[in-house]
Amino acid sequence: MATIEHNLHEVRRRIASACAAAARPEQSVTLLVVGKTFPAADLRAAFDAGARCFGENYVAEALDKISALADLRERIEWHLIGPLQANKTRAVAEHFDWVHAVDRLKIAQRLSEQRPAHLPPLQLCLQVNISGEPSKSGLTVDEVPDVARAVAALPRVRLRGLMAIPAPAADVAAQREPHARLRELLMQLQRQGLALDTLSMGMTGDLEAAIAEGSTLVRVGTAIFGAR
Ligand SMILES: *Cc1c(COP(=O)(O)O)cnc(C)c1O
């Protein structure tokens, strides 16, 4: 079996076994295949092996791949998971389905204004600096409720939930802590009346911990395509 197909099966097996351990249905976790630095041909191989949701970090690189895979556009969901600068929002509003790393109201406002009328609303997550690392992007936990309410009120975007990249931790118990905090924050927003359903958390190194704490979408690159 080709490597990418084999790796994809292995990641699906990890997700299935983490779901079983958490008594959660396997379909409650979406696998987002993260292709940054890998060529469109590798993404096509992943598509052929059943992948349908693709995550990219860099806007220019992603636009090249979206155009290289234009024949699959109707069957692929494209997710921007990297940081987004204000001067790149138009291209993102026009070409992506999801944006995970929204960390300012202004970015969401621009995406809403620039989302073409013929497309469905752009699906958004707010990025939270859940480990409180000074050098990392993302909203602080305290900032999230006000920004979430404001983003949820915008017309051409739909706020779906929260995303985080927790600081690396040595063992699963330590990995679970920040994921649990993100889940609690999502539940707090739900109690305040926001209809949110997405916890974008978990990568190659911590997807079991993330699924144990309620992740609904894991973003996996290395385990599928290899080291970058
Ligand atoms: C690169 C990246 C991933 C994938 O990480 P792996 O460890 O390669 O699985 C997930 N999320 C974000 C935001 C990334 O930048």
mmCIF file of C-alpha atoms and ligand atoms in Angstrom:
data_model
loop_
_atom_site.group_PDB
_atom_site.id
_atom_site.type_symbol
_atom_site.label_atom_id
_atom_site.label_comp_id
_atom_site.label_asym_id
_atom_site.label_seq_id
_atom_site.Cartn_x
_atom_site.Cartn_y
_atom_site.Cartn_z
ATOM 1 C CA MET A 1 0.000 0.000 0.000
ATOM 2 C CA ALA A 2 1.311 3.469 -0.833
ATOM 3 C CA THR A 3 2.708 5.358 2.153
ATOM 4 C CA ILE A 4 0.134 8.149 2.343
ATOM 5 C CA GLU A 5 -2.763 5.712 2.102
ATOM 6 C CA HIS A 6 -1.160 3.488 4.733
ATOM 7 C CA ASN A 7 -0.510 6.436 7.063
ATOM 8 C CA LEU A 8 -4.042 7.688 6.647
ATOM 9 C CA HIS A 9 -5.408 4.293 7.648
ATOM 10 C CA GLU A 10 -3.147 4.310 10.688
ATOM 11 C CA VAL A 11 -4.365 7.786 11.753
ATOM 12 C CA ARG A 12 -7.978 6.677 11.301
ATOM 13 C CA ARG A 13 -7.196 3.658 13.466
ATOM 14 C CA ARG A 14 -5.773 5.964 16.193
ATOM 15 C CA ILE A 15 -8.881 8.150 16.025
ATOM 16 C CA ALA A 16 -11.181 5.120 16.199
ATOM 17 C CA SER A 17 -9.397 3.701 19.199
ATOM 18 C CA ALA A 18 -9.349 7.083 21.013
ATOM 19 C CA CYS A 19 -13.090 7.394 20.325
ATOM 20 C CA ALA A 20 -13.705 3.882 21.638
ATOM 21 C CA ALA A 21 -11.722 4.668 24.807
ATOM 22 C CA ALA A 22 -13.837 7.794 25.335
ATOM 23 C CA ALA A 23 -17.109 6.000 24.493
ATOM 24 C CA ARG A 24 -17.663 8.422 21.634
ATOM 25 C CA PRO A 25 -18.884 7.575 18.129
ATOM 26 C CA GLU A 26 -16.095 7.573 15.589
ATOM 27 C CA GLN A 27 -18.010 9.935 13.310
ATOM 28 C CA SER A 28 -17.964 12.586 16.052
ATOM 29 C CA VAL A 29 -14.349 13.418 15.130
ATOM 30 C CA THR A 30 -13.446 14.917 11.755
ATOM 31 C CA LEU A 31 -9.962 14.288 10.404
ATOM 32 C CA LEU A 32 -8.434 17.410 8.879
ATOM 33 C CA VAL A 33 -5.474 16.457 6.699
ATOM 34 C CA VAL A 34 -2.775 19.138 7.088
ATOM 35 C CA GLY A 35 -0.693 19.495 3.939
ATOM 36 C CA LYS A 36 1.595 22.456 4.566
ATOM 37 C CA THR A 37 4.929 22.193 2.698
ATOM 38 C CA PHE A 38 3.736 19.053 0.841
ATOM 39 C CA PRO A 39 2.828 19.180 -2.867
ATOM 40 C CA ALA A 40 -0.672 19.036 -4.331
ATOM 41 C CA ALA A 41 0.115 15.535 -5.664
ATOM 42 C CA ASP A 42 0.400 14.283 -2.069
ATOM 43 C CA LEU A 43 -2.947 15.837 -1.215
ATOM 44 C CA ARG A 44 -4.463 14.164 -4.262
ATOM 45 C CA ALA A 45 -3.121 10.820 -3.014
ATOM 46 C CA ALA A 46 -4.780 11.498 0.339
ATOM 47 C CA PHE A 47 -8.024 12.375 -1.460
ATOM 48 C CA ASP A 48 -7.832 9.115 -3.398
ATOM 49 C CA ALA A 49 -7.450 7.333 -0.048
ATOM 50 C CA GLY A 50 -10.643 8.956 1.204
ATOM 51 C CA ALA A 51 -9.580 12.293 2.746
ATOM 52 C CA ARG A 52 -12.068 15.129 2.145
ATOM 53 C CA CYS A 53 -11.069 17.903 4.582
ATOM 54 C CA PHE A 54 -7.755 19.634 4.004
ATOM 55 C CA GLY A 55 -5.993 22.184 6.211
ATOM 56 C CA GLU A 56 -3.365 24.661 5.047
ATOM 57 C CA ASN A 57 -1.302 27.238 6.928
ATOM 58 C CA TYR A 58 -0.081 29.674 4.309
ATOM 59 C CA VAL A 59 -2.524 31.510 2.067
ATOM 60 C CA ALA A 60 -0.390 31.679 -1.108
ATOM 61 C CA GLU A 61 0.630 28.018 -0.889
ATOM 62 C CA ALA A 62 -2.980 27.024 -0.238
ATOM 63 C CA LEU A 63 -4.304 28.985 -3.229
ATOM 64 C CA ASP A 64 -1.828 27.152 -5.485
ATOM 65 C CA LYS A 65 -3.069 23.798 -4.201
ATOM 66 C CA ILE A 66 -6.743 24.769 -4.403
ATOM 67 C CA SER A 67 -6.182 25.600 -8.049
ATOM 68 C CA ALA A 68 -4.124 22.436 -8.714
ATOM 69 C CA LEU A 69 -7.007 20.400 -7.238
ATOM 70 C CA ALA A 70 -9.777 22.481 -8.849
ATOM 71 C CA ASP A 71 -11.310 19.348 -10.369
ATOM 72 C CA LEU A 72 -12.043 18.128 -6.817
ATOM 73 C CA ARG A 73 -13.305 21.476 -5.479
ATOM 74 C CA GLU A 74 -16.912 20.389 -4.982
ATOM 75 C CA ARG A 75 -15.819 17.368 -2.958
ATOM 76 C CA ILE A 76 -13.141 18.998 -0.772
ATOM 77 C CA GLU A 77 -13.491 21.289 2.248
ATOM 78 C CA TRP A 78 -10.582 23.722 2.477
ATOM 79 C CA HIS A 79 -9.656 24.940 5.952
ATOM 80 C CA LEU A 80 -7.181 27.735 6.673
ATOM 81 C CA ILE A 81 -5.532 26.853 9.971
ATOM 82 C CA GLY A 82 -2.582 29.290 9.964
ATOM 83 C CA PRO A 83 -2.563 32.915 11.102
ATOM 84 C CA LEU A 84 -4.399 35.347 8.828
ATOM 85 C CA GLN A 85 -3.325 38.927 8.156
ATOM 86 C CA ALA A 86 -5.878 41.593 7.296
ATOM 87 C CA ASN A 87 -4.469 42.136 3.789
ATOM 88 C CA LYS A 88 -5.126 38.490 2.846
ATOM 89 C CA THR A 89 -8.727 38.191 4.003
ATOM 90 C CA ARG A 90 -10.309 38.754 0.566
ATOM 91 C CA ALA A 91 -8.631 35.767 -1.095
ATOM 92 C CA VAL A 92 -9.482 33.635 1.921
ATOM 93 C CA ALA A 93 -13.137 34.751 1.937
ATOM 94 C CA GLU A 94 -13.348 33.830 -1.749
ATOM 95 C CA HIS A 95 -11.602 30.445 -1.734
ATOM 96 C CA PHE A 96 -11.896 28.709 1.646
ATOM 97 C CA ASP A 97 -14.721 26.959 3.506
ATOM 98 C CA TRP A 98 -13.350 27.333 7.027
ATOM 99 C CA VAL A 99 -10.914 29.608 8.929
ATOM 100 C CA HIS A 100 -9.659 28.285 12.293
ATOM 101 C CA ALA A 101 -7.243 30.904 13.582
ATOM 102 C CA VAL A 102 -9.427 33.995 13.947
ATOM 103 C CA ASP A 103 -7.862 35.958 16.795
ATOM 104 C CA ARG A 104 -9.355 39.445 16.325
ATOM 105 C CA LEU A 105 -12.846 40.779 15.646
ATOM 106 C CA LYS A 106 -11.467 42.881 12.788
ATOM 107 C CA ILE A 107 -10.415 39.784 10.829
ATOM 108 C CA ALA A 108 -13.879 38.248 11.182
ATOM 109 C CA GLN A 109 -15.519 41.537 10.140
ATOM 110 C CA ARG A 110 -13.423 41.681 6.980
ATOM 111 C CA LEU A 111 -14.139 38.022 6.162
ATOM 112 C CA SER A 112 -17.863 38.658 6.609
ATOM 113 C CA GLU A 113 -17.790 41.763 4.383
ATOM 114 C CA GLN A 114 -15.741 40.006 1.716
ATOM 115 C CA ARG A 115 -17.498 36.618 1.620
ATOM 116 C CA PRO A 116 -19.092 36.375 -1.863
ATOM 117 C CA ALA A 117 -22.893 36.308 -1.815
ATOM 118 C CA HIS A 118 -23.119 33.127 -3.909
ATOM 119 C CA LEU A 119 -21.170 31.082 -1.346
ATOM 120 C CA PRO A 120 -22.469 29.729 1.975
ATOM 121 C CA PRO A 121 -21.290 31.576 5.099
ATOM 122 C CA LEU A 122 -17.607 31.085 5.907
ATOM 123 C CA GLN A 123 -17.232 28.755 8.915
ATOM 124 C CA LEU A 124 -15.032 30.211 11.685
ATOM 125 C CA CYS A 125 -13.276 29.177 14.859
ATOM 126 C CA LEU A 126 -11.656 31.525 17.351
ATOM 127 C CA GLN A 127 -8.077 30.654 18.210
ATOM 128 C CA VAL A 128 -7.441 30.608 21.954
ATOM 129 C CA ASN A 129 -3.995 30.852 23.557
ATOM 130 C CA ILE A 130 -5.073 28.131 25.947
ATOM 131 C CA SER A 131 -1.661 27.511 27.513
ATOM 132 C CA GLY A 132 -1.170 31.250 28.086
ATOM 133 C CA GLU A 133 2.157 31.361 26.266
ATOM 134 C CA PRO A 134 3.322 34.990 25.929
ATOM 135 C CA SER A 135 4.776 34.553 22.430
ATOM 136 C CA LYS A 136 1.835 32.637 20.950
ATOM 137 C CA SER A 137 -1.092 33.964 18.983
ATOM 138 C CA GLY A 138 -4.702 33.547 19.959
ATOM 139 C CA LEU A 139 -7.166 35.287 22.225
ATOM 140 C CA THR A 140 -6.757 35.018 25.979
ATOM 141 C CA VAL A 141 -9.454 32.991 27.709
ATOM 142 C CA ASP A 142 -10.847 36.229 29.199
ATOM 143 C CA GLU A 143 -11.150 37.899 25.803
ATOM 144 C CA VAL A 144 -13.075 35.060 24.173
ATOM 145 C CA PRO A 145 -16.699 35.665 25.334
ATOM 146 C CA ASP A 146 -16.993 39.246 24.030
ATOM 147 C CA VAL A 147 -15.279 38.467 20.735
ATOM 148 C CA ALA A 148 -17.387 35.313 20.300
ATOM 149 C CA ARG A 149 -20.642 37.251 20.749
ATOM 150 C CA ALA A 150 -19.542 39.909 18.250
ATOM 151 C CA VAL A 151 -18.376 37.370 15.652
ATOM 152 C CA ALA A 152 -21.537 35.297 16.050
ATOM 153 C CA ALA A 153 -23.584 38.375 15.081
ATOM 154 C CA LEU A 154 -21.821 38.915 11.728
ATOM 155 C CA PRO A 155 -23.962 38.067 8.686
ATOM 156 C CA ARG A 156 -21.690 36.250 6.221
ATOM 157 C CA VAL A 157 -19.697 34.080 8.608
ATOM 158 C CA ARG A 158 -20.798 31.392 11.025
ATOM 159 C CA LEU A 159 -18.958 30.957 14.316
ATOM 160 C CA ARG A 160 -18.583 27.211 14.894
ATOM 161 C CA GLY A 161 -16.284 26.972 17.897
ATOM 162 C CA LEU A 162 -12.775 27.213 19.298
ATOM 163 C CA MET A 163 -9.322 26.160 18.159
ATOM 164 C CA ALA A 164 -6.076 25.822 20.110
ATOM 165 C CA ILE A 165 -2.493 24.640 19.805
ATOM 166 C CA PRO A 166 -1.585 23.757 23.409
ATOM 167 C CA ALA A 167 2.023 23.850 24.557
ATOM 168 C CA PRO A 168 3.667 20.433 24.133
ATOM 169 C CA ALA A 169 3.472 18.194 27.200
ATOM 170 C CA ALA A 170 5.257 14.975 28.050
ATOM 171 C CA ASP A 171 2.436 12.584 28.850
ATOM 172 C CA VAL A 172 -1.215 12.158 28.028
ATOM 173 C CA ALA A 173 -2.411 13.341 31.450
ATOM 174 C CA ALA A 174 -0.520 16.629 31.078
ATOM 175 C CA GLN A 175 -1.689 16.945 27.471
ATOM 176 C CA ARG A 176 -5.319 16.602 28.532
ATOM 177 C CA GLU A 177 -5.292 19.654 30.843
ATOM 178 C CA PRO A 178 -5.290 22.445 28.241
ATOM 179 C CA HIS A 179 -7.686 20.490 26.028
ATOM 180 C CA ALA A 180 -10.071 20.231 28.991
ATOM 181 C CA ARG A 181 -9.823 24.002 29.533
ATOM 182 C CA LEU A 182 -10.761 24.639 25.900
ATOM 183 C CA ARG A 183 -13.743 22.295 26.222
ATOM 184 C CA GLU A 184 -14.877 24.076 29.386
ATOM 185 C CA LEU A 185 -14.606 27.421 27.614
ATOM 186 C CA LEU A 186 -16.736 26.127 24.728
ATOM 187 C CA MET A 187 -19.339 24.835 27.193
ATOM 188 C CA GLN A 188 -19.379 28.225 28.924
ATOM 189 C CA LEU A 189 -20.144 29.924 25.586
ATOM 190 C CA GLN A 190 -22.854 27.352 24.851
ATOM 191 C CA ARG A 191 -24.456 28.076 28.228
ATOM 192 C CA GLN A 192 -24.467 31.755 27.275
ATOM 193 C CA GLY A 193 -26.600 30.872 24.275
ATOM 194 C CA LEU A 194 -24.099 30.564 21.436
ATOM 195 C CA ALA A 195 -24.815 27.596 19.128
ATOM 196 C CA LEU A 196 -21.284 26.205 18.817
ATOM 197 C CA ASP A 197 -20.354 22.642 17.910
ATOM 198 C CA THR A 198 -16.640 22.574 17.091
ATOM 199 C CA LEU A 199 -13.522 21.968 19.180
ATOM 200 C CA SER A 200 -10.584 22.101 16.771
ATOM 201 C CA MET A 201 -7.816 20.525 18.836
ATOM 202 C CA GLY A 202 -5.383 17.640 18.578
ATOM 203 C CA MET A 203 -2.460 17.086 16.203
ATOM 204 C CA THR A 204 -0.085 14.188 15.458
ATOM 205 C CA GLY A 205 1.401 14.218 18.955
ATOM 206 C CA ASP A 206 -1.691 14.710 21.095
ATOM 207 C CA LEU A 207 -4.780 13.581 19.216
ATOM 208 C CA GLU A 208 -5.650 10.888 21.805
ATOM 209 C CA ALA A 209 -5.621 13.456 24.633
ATOM 210 C CA ALA A 210 -7.674 15.878 22.536
ATOM 211 C CA ILE A 211 -10.301 13.263 21.662
ATOM 212 C CA ALA A 212 -10.490 12.193 25.316
ATOM 213 C CA GLU A 213 -11.397 15.809 26.126
ATOM 214 C CA GLY A 214 -14.019 16.200 23.413
ATOM 215 C CA SER A 215 -12.209 17.295 20.257
ATOM 216 C CA THR A 216 -14.521 17.259 17.235
ATOM 217 C CA LEU A 217 -11.792 17.941 14.678
ATOM 218 C CA VAL A 218 -8.158 16.845 14.773
ATOM 219 C CA ARG A 219 -5.590 18.515 12.502
ATOM 220 C CA VAL A 220 -2.982 15.966 11.434
ATOM 221 C CA GLY A 221 0.011 16.501 9.147
ATOM 222 C CA THR A 222 3.176 14.663 10.191
ATOM 223 C CA ALA A 223 1.530 11.283 10.804
ATOM 224 C CA ILE A 224 0.134 11.332 7.244
ATOM 225 C CA PHE A 225 2.784 12.992 5.081
ATOM 226 C CA GLY A 226 5.932 12.586 7.207
ATOM 227 C CA ALA A 227 8.250 15.080 8.886
ATOM 228 C CA ARG A 228 8.480 18.609 7.483
HETATM 229 C C1 LIG B 1 1.134 22.067 11.153
HETATM 230 C C2 LIG B 1 -0.095 22.190 11.955
HETATM 231 C C3 LIG B 1 -0.834 21.066 12.344
HETATM 232 C C4 LIG B 1 -0.386 19.647 12.069
HETATM 233 O O1 LIG B 1 0.622 19.315 12.967
HETATM 234 P P1 LIG B 1 1.304 17.859 12.965
HETATM 235 O O2 LIG B 1 2.030 17.820 14.244
HETATM 236 O O3 LIG B 1 2.199 17.822 11.765
HETATM 237 O O4 LIG B 1 0.223 16.859 12.880
HETATM 238 C C5 LIG B 1 -2.008 21.264 13.047
HETATM 239 N N1 LIG B 1 -2.462 22.499 13.343
HETATM 240 C C6 LIG B 1 -1.785 23.603 12.983
HETATM 241 C C7 LIG B 1 -2.321 24.940 13.345
HETATM 242 C C8 LIG B 1 -0.582 23.490 12.288
HETATM 243 O O5 LIG B 1 0.089 24.593 11.967
#
